[in-house]
Short mmCIF file of N, CA and C in Angstrom, two decimals:
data_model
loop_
_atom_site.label_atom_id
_atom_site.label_comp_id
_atom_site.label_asym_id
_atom_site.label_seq_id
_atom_site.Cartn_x
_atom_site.Cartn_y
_atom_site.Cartn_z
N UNK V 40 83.90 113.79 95.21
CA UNK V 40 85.03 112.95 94.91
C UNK V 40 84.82 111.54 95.39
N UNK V 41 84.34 111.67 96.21
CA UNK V 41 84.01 110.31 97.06
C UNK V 41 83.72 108.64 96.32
N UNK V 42 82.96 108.83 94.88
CA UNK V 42 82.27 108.17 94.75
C UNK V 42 83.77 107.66 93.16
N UNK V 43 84.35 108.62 93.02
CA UNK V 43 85.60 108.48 92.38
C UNK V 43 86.92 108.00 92.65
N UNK V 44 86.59 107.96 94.55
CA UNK V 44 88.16 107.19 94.78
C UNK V 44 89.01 106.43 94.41
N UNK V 45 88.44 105.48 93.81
CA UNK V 45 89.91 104.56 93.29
C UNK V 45 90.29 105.17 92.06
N UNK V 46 89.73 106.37 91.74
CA UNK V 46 90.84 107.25 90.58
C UNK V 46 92.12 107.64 91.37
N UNK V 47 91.91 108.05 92.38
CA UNK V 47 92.83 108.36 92.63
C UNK V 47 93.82 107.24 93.27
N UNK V 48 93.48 106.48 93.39
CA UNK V 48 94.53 105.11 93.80
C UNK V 48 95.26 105.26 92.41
N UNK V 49 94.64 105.34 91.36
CA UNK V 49 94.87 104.58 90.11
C UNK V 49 95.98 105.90 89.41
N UNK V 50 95.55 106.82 89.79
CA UNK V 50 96.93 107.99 89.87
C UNK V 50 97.76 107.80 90.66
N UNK V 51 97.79 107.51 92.09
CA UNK V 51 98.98 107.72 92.13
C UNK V 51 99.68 105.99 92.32
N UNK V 52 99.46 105.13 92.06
CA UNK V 52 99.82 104.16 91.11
C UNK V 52 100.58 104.40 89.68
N UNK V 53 99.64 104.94 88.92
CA UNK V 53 100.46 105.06 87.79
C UNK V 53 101.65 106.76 88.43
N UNK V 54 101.76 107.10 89.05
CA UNK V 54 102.59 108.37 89.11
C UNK V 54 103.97 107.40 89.63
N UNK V 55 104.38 106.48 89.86
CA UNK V 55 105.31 105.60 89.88
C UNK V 55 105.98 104.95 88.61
N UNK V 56 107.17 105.56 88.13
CA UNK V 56 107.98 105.04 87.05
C UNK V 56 108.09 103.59 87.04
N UNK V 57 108.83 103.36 88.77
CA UNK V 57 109.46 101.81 89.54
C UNK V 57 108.11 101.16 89.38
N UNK V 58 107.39 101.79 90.15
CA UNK V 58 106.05 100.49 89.76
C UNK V 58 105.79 100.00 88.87
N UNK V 59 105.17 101.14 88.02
CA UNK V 59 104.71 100.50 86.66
C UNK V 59 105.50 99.82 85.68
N UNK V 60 106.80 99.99 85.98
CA UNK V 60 107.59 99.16 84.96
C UNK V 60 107.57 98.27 85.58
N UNK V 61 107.69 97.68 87.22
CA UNK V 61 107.82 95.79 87.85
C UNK V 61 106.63 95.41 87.48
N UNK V 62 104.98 96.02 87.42
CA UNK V 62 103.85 95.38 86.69
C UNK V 62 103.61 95.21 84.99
N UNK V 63 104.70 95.78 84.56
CA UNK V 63 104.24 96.26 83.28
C UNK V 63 102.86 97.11 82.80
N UNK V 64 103.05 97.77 83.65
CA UNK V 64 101.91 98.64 83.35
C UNK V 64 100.84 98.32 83.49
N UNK V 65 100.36 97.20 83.94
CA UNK V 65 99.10 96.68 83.88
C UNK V 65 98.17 96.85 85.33
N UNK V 66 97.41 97.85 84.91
CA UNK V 66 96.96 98.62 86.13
C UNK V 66 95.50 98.49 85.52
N UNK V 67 94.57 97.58 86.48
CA UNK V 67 92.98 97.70 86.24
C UNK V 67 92.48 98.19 87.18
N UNK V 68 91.34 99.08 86.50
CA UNK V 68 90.20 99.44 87.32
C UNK V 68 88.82 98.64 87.36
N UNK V 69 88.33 97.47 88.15
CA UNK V 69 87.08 97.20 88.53
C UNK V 69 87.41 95.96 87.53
N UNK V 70 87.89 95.77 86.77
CA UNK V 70 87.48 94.59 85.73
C UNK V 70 88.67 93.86 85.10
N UNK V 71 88.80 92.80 84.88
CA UNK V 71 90.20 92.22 84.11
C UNK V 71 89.60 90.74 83.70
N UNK V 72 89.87 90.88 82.32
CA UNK V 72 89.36 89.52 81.61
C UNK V 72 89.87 88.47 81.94
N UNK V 73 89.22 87.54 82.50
CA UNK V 73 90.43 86.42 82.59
C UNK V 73 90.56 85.57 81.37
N UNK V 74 91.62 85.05 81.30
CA UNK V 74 92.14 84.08 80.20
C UNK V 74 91.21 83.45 79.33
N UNK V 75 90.85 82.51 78.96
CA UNK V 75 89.94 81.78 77.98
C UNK V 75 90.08 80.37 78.51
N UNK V 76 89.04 79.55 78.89
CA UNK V 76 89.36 78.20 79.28
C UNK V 76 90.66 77.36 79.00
N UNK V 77 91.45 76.66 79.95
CA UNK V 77 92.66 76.01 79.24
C UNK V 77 93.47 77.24 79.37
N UNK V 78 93.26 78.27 79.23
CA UNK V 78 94.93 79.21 78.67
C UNK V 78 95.32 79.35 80.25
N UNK V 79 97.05 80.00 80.65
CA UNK V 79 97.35 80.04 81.52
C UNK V 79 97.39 81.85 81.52
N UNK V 80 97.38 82.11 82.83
CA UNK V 80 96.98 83.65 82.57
C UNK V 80 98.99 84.23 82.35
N UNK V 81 99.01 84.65 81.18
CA UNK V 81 100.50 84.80 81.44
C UNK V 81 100.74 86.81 81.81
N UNK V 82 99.47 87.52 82.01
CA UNK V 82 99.37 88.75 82.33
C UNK V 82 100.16 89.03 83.88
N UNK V 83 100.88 88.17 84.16
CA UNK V 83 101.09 88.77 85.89
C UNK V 83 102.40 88.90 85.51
N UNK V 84 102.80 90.66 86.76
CA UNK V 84 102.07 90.75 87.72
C UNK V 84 100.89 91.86 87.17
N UNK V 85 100.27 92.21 88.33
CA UNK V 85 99.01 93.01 87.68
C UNK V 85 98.48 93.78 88.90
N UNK V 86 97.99 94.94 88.73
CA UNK V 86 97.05 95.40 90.05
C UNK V 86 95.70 95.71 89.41
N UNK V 87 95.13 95.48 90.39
CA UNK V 87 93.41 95.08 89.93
C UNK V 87 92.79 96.84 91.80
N UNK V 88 92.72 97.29 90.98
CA UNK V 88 91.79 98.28 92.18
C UNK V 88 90.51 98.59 91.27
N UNK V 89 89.50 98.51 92.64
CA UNK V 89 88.12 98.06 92.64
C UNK V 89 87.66 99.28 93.73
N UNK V 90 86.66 100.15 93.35
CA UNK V 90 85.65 100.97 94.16
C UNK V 90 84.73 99.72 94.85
N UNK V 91 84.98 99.72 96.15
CA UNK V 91 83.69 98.57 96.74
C UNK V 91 82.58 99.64 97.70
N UNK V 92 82.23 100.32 97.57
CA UNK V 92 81.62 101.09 98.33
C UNK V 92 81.57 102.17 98.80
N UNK V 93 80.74 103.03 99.54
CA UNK V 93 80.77 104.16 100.66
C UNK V 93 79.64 103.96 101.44
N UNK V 94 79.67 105.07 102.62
CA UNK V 94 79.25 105.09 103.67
C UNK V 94 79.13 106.78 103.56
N UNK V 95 77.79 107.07 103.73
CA UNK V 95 77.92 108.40 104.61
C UNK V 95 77.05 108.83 105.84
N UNK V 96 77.58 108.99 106.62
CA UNK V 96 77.03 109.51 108.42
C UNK V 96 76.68 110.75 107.93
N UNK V 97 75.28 110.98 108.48
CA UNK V 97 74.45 111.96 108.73
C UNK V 97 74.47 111.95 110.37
N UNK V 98 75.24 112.29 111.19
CA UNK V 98 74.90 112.52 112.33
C UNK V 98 74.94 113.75 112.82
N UNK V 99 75.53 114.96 112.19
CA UNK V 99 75.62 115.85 112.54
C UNK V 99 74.80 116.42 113.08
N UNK V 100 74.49 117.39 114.65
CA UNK V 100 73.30 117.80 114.80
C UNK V 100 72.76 119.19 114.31
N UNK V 101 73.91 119.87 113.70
CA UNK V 101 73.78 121.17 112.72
C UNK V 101 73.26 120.97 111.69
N UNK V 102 73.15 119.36 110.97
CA UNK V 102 73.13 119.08 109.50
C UNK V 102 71.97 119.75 109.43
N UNK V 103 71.69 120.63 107.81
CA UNK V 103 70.44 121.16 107.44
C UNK V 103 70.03 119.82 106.25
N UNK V 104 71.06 119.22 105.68
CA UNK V 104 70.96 118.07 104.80
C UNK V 104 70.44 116.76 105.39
N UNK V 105 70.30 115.78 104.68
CA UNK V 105 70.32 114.09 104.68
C UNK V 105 70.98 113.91 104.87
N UNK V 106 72.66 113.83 104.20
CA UNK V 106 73.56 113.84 103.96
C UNK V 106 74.69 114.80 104.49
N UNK V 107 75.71 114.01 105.52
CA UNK V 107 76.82 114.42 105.82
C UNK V 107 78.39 115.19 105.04
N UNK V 108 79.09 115.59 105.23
CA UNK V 108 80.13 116.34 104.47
C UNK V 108 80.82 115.46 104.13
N UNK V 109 80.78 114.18 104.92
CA UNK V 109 82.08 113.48 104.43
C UNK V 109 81.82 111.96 104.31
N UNK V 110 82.16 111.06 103.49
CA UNK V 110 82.41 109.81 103.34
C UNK V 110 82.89 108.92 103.33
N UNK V 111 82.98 107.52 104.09
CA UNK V 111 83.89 106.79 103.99
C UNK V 111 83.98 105.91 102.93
N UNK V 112 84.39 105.61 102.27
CA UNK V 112 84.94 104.85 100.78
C UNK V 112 86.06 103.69 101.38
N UNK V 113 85.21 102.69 100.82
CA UNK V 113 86.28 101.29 100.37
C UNK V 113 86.71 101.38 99.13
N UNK V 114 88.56 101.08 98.86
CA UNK V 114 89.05 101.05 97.76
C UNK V 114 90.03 99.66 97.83
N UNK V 115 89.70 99.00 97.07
CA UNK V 115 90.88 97.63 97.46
C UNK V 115 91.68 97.49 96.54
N UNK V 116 92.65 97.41 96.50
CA UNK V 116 93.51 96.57 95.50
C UNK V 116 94.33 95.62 95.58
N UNK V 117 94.01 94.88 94.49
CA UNK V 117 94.56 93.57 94.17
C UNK V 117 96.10 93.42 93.86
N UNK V 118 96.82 92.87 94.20
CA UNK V 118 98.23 92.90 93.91
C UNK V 118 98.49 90.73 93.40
N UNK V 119 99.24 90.77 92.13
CA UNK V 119 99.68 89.30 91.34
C UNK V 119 100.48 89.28 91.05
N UNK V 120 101.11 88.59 91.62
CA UNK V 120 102.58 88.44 91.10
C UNK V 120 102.68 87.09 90.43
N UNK V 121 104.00 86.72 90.12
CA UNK V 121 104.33 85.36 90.03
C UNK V 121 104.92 84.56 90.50
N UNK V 122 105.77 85.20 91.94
CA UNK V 122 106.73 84.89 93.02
C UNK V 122 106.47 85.06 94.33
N UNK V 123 106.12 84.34 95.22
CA UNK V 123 105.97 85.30 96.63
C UNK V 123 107.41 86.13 97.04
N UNK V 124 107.93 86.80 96.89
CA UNK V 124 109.51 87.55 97.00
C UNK V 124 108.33 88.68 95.70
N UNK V 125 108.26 88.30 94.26
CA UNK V 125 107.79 89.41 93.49
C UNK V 125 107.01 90.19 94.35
N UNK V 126 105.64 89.45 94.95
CA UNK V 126 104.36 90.44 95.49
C UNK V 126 104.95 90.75 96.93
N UNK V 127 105.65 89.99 97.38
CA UNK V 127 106.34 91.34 98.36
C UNK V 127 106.59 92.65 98.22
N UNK V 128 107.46 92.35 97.14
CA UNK V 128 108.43 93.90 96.17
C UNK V 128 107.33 94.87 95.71
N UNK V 129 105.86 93.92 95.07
CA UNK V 129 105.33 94.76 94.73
C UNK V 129 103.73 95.45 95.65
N UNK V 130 103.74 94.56 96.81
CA UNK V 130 103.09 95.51 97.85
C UNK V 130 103.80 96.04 98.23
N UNK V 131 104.58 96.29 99.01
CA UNK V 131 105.49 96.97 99.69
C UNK V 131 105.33 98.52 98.98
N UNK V 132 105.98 98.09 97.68
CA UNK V 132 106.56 99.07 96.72
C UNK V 132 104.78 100.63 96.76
N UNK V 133 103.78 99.58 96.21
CA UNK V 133 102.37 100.02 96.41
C UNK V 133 102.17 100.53 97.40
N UNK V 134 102.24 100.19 98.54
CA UNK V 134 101.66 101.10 100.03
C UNK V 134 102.81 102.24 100.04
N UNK V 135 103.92 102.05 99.57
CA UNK V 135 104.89 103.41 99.64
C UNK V 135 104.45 104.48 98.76
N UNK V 136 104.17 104.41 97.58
CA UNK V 136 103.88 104.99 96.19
C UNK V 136 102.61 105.62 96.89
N UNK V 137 101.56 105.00 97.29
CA UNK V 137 100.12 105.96 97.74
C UNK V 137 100.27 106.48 98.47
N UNK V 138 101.26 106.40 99.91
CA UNK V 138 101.52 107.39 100.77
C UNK V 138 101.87 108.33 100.49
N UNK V 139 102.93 108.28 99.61
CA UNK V 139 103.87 109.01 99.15
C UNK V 139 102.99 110.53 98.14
N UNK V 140 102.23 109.47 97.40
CA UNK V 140 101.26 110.51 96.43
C UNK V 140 100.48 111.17 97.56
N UNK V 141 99.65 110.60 98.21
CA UNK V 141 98.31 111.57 98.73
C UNK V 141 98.84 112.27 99.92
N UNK V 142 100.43 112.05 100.46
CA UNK V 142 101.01 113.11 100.97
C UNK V 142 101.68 114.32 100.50
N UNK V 143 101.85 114.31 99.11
CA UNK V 143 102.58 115.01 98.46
C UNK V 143 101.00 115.64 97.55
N UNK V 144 99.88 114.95 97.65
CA UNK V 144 98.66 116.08 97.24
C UNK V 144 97.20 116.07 98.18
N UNK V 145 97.78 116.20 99.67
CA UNK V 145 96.91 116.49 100.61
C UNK V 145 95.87 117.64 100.54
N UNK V 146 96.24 118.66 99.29
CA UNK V 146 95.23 119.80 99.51
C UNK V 146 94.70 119.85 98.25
N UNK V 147 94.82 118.81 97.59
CA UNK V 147 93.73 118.34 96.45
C UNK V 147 92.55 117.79 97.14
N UNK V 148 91.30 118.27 96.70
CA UNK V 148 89.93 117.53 96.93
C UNK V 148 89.86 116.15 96.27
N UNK V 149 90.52 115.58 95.90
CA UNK V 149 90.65 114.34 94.74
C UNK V 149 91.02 113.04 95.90
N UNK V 150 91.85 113.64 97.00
CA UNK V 150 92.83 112.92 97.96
C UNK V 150 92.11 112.66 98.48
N UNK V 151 92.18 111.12 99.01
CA UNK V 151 90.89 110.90 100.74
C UNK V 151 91.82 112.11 101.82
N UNK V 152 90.97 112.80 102.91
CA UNK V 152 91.62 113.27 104.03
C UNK V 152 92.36 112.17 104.56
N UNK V 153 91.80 111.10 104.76
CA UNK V 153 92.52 110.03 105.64
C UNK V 153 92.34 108.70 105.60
N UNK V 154 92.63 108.09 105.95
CA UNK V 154 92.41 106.01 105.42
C UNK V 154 93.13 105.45 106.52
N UNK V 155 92.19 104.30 106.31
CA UNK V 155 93.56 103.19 107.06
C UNK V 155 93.91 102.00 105.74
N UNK V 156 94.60 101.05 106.66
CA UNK V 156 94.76 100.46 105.75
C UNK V 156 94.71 98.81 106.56
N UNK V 157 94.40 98.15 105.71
CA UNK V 157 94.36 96.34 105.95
C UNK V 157 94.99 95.38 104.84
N UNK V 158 95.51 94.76 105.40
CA UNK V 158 95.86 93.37 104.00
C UNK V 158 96.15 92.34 104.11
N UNK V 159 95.63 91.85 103.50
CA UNK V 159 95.09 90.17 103.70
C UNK V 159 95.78 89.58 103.68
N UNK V 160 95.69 88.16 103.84
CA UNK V 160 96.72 86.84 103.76
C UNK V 160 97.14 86.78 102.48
N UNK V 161 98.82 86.63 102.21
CA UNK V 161 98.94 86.08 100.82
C UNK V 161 98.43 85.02 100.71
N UNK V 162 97.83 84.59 99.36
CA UNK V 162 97.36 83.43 98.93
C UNK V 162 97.96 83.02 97.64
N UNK V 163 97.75 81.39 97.40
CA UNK V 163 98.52 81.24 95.94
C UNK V 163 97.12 80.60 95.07
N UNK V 164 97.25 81.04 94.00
CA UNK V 164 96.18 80.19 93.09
C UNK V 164 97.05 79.42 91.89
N UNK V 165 96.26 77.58 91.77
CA UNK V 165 97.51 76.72 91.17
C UNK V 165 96.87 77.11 90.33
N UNK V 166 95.79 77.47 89.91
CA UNK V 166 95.15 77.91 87.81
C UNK V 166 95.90 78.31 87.44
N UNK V 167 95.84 79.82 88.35
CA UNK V 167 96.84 80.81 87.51
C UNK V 167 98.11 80.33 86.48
N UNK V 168 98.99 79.99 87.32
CA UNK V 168 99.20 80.06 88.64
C UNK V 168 100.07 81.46 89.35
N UNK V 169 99.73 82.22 90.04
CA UNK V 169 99.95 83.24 90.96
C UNK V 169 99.63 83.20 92.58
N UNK V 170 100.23 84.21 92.98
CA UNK V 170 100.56 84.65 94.33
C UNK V 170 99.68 85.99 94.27
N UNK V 171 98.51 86.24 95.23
CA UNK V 171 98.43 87.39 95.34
C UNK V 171 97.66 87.78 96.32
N UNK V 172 97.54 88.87 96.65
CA UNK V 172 97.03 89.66 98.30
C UNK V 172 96.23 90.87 97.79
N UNK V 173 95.37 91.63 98.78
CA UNK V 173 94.33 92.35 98.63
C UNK V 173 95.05 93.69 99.59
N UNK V 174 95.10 94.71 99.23
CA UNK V 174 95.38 95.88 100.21
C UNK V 174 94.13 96.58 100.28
N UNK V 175 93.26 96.76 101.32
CA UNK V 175 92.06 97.43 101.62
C UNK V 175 92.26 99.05 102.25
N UNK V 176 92.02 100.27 101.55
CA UNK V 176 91.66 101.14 102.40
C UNK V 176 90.69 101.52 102.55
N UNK V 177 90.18 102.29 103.51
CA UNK V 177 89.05 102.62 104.19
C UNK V 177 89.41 104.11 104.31
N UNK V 178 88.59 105.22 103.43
CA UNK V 178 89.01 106.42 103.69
C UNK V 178 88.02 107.43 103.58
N UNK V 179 88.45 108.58 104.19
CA UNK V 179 87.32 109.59 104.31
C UNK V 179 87.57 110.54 103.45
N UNK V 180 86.68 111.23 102.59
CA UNK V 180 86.35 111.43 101.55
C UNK V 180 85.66 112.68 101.84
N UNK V 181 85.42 114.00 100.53
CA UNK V 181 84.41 115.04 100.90
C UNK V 181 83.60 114.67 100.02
N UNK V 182 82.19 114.56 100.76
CA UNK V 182 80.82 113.85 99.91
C UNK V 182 80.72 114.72 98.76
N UNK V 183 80.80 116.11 98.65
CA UNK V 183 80.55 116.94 97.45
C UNK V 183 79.13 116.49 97.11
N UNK V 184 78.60 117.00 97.88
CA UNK V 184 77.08 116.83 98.00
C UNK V 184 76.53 118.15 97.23
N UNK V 185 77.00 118.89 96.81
CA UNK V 185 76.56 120.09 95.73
C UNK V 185 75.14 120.32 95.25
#
């Protein structure tokens, strides 16, 4: 599953009625076109989640493998609004919705076991022009090393 995590961001994201209707649905994975020179991006708000990585510890001293049972996975997502008050509403709203999911499917293999979480400075961009912030988790994962 590990190497799939931000599917599951991206479920339980979309498993939110409230959310997806304050973004309009506009939920990316890894990629989002930007505008065309000159145009103003009128797509916000928007969440942008991105797989940035894993990690796996082999330290075990039982291991018969290379490779450890479990992984840590970076999953970030992007949160745009058009208001700083909007990307409040709609982080906020976001860190509730994923708790909420991967507590309510803890004994799915799909779920990280555990994460933390970080998030960045709001920032404004005048192109856009938007407001938007990065929510980082960091979570452990079963390598499914099969």
């Amino acid at each position: 599953m590990s190497l799939q995590t931000d599917s599951a961001f991206i479920a339980a994201i979309n498993s939110s009625k409230e959310l997806t209707k304050k973004i309009g649905s506009r939920i990316y994975s890894t990629f989002i076109a930007e505008p065309k020179q000159g145009q103003i991006n009128r797509n916000i708000p928007y969440i942008l989640v991105t797989f940035d990585g894993a990690v796996n510890t082999a330290d075990y001293k039982d291991l018969d493998d290379h490779e450890g049972p479990e992984d840590t996975v970076t999953v970030t997502i992007e949160l745009t609004a058009q208001t700083r008050q909007q990307l409040a509403d709609i982080a906020t709203l976001t860190r509730r919705v994923i708790r909420q999911y991967f507590n309510r499917h803890d004994d799915d293999p799909e779920t990280p076991s555990d994460y933390s979480l970080q998030a960045s400075a709001v920032s404004y961009d005048q192109d856009a022009p938007c407001y938007w912030q990065t929510l980082t988790y960091e979570c452990i994962t079963q390598a499914n090393n099969d």
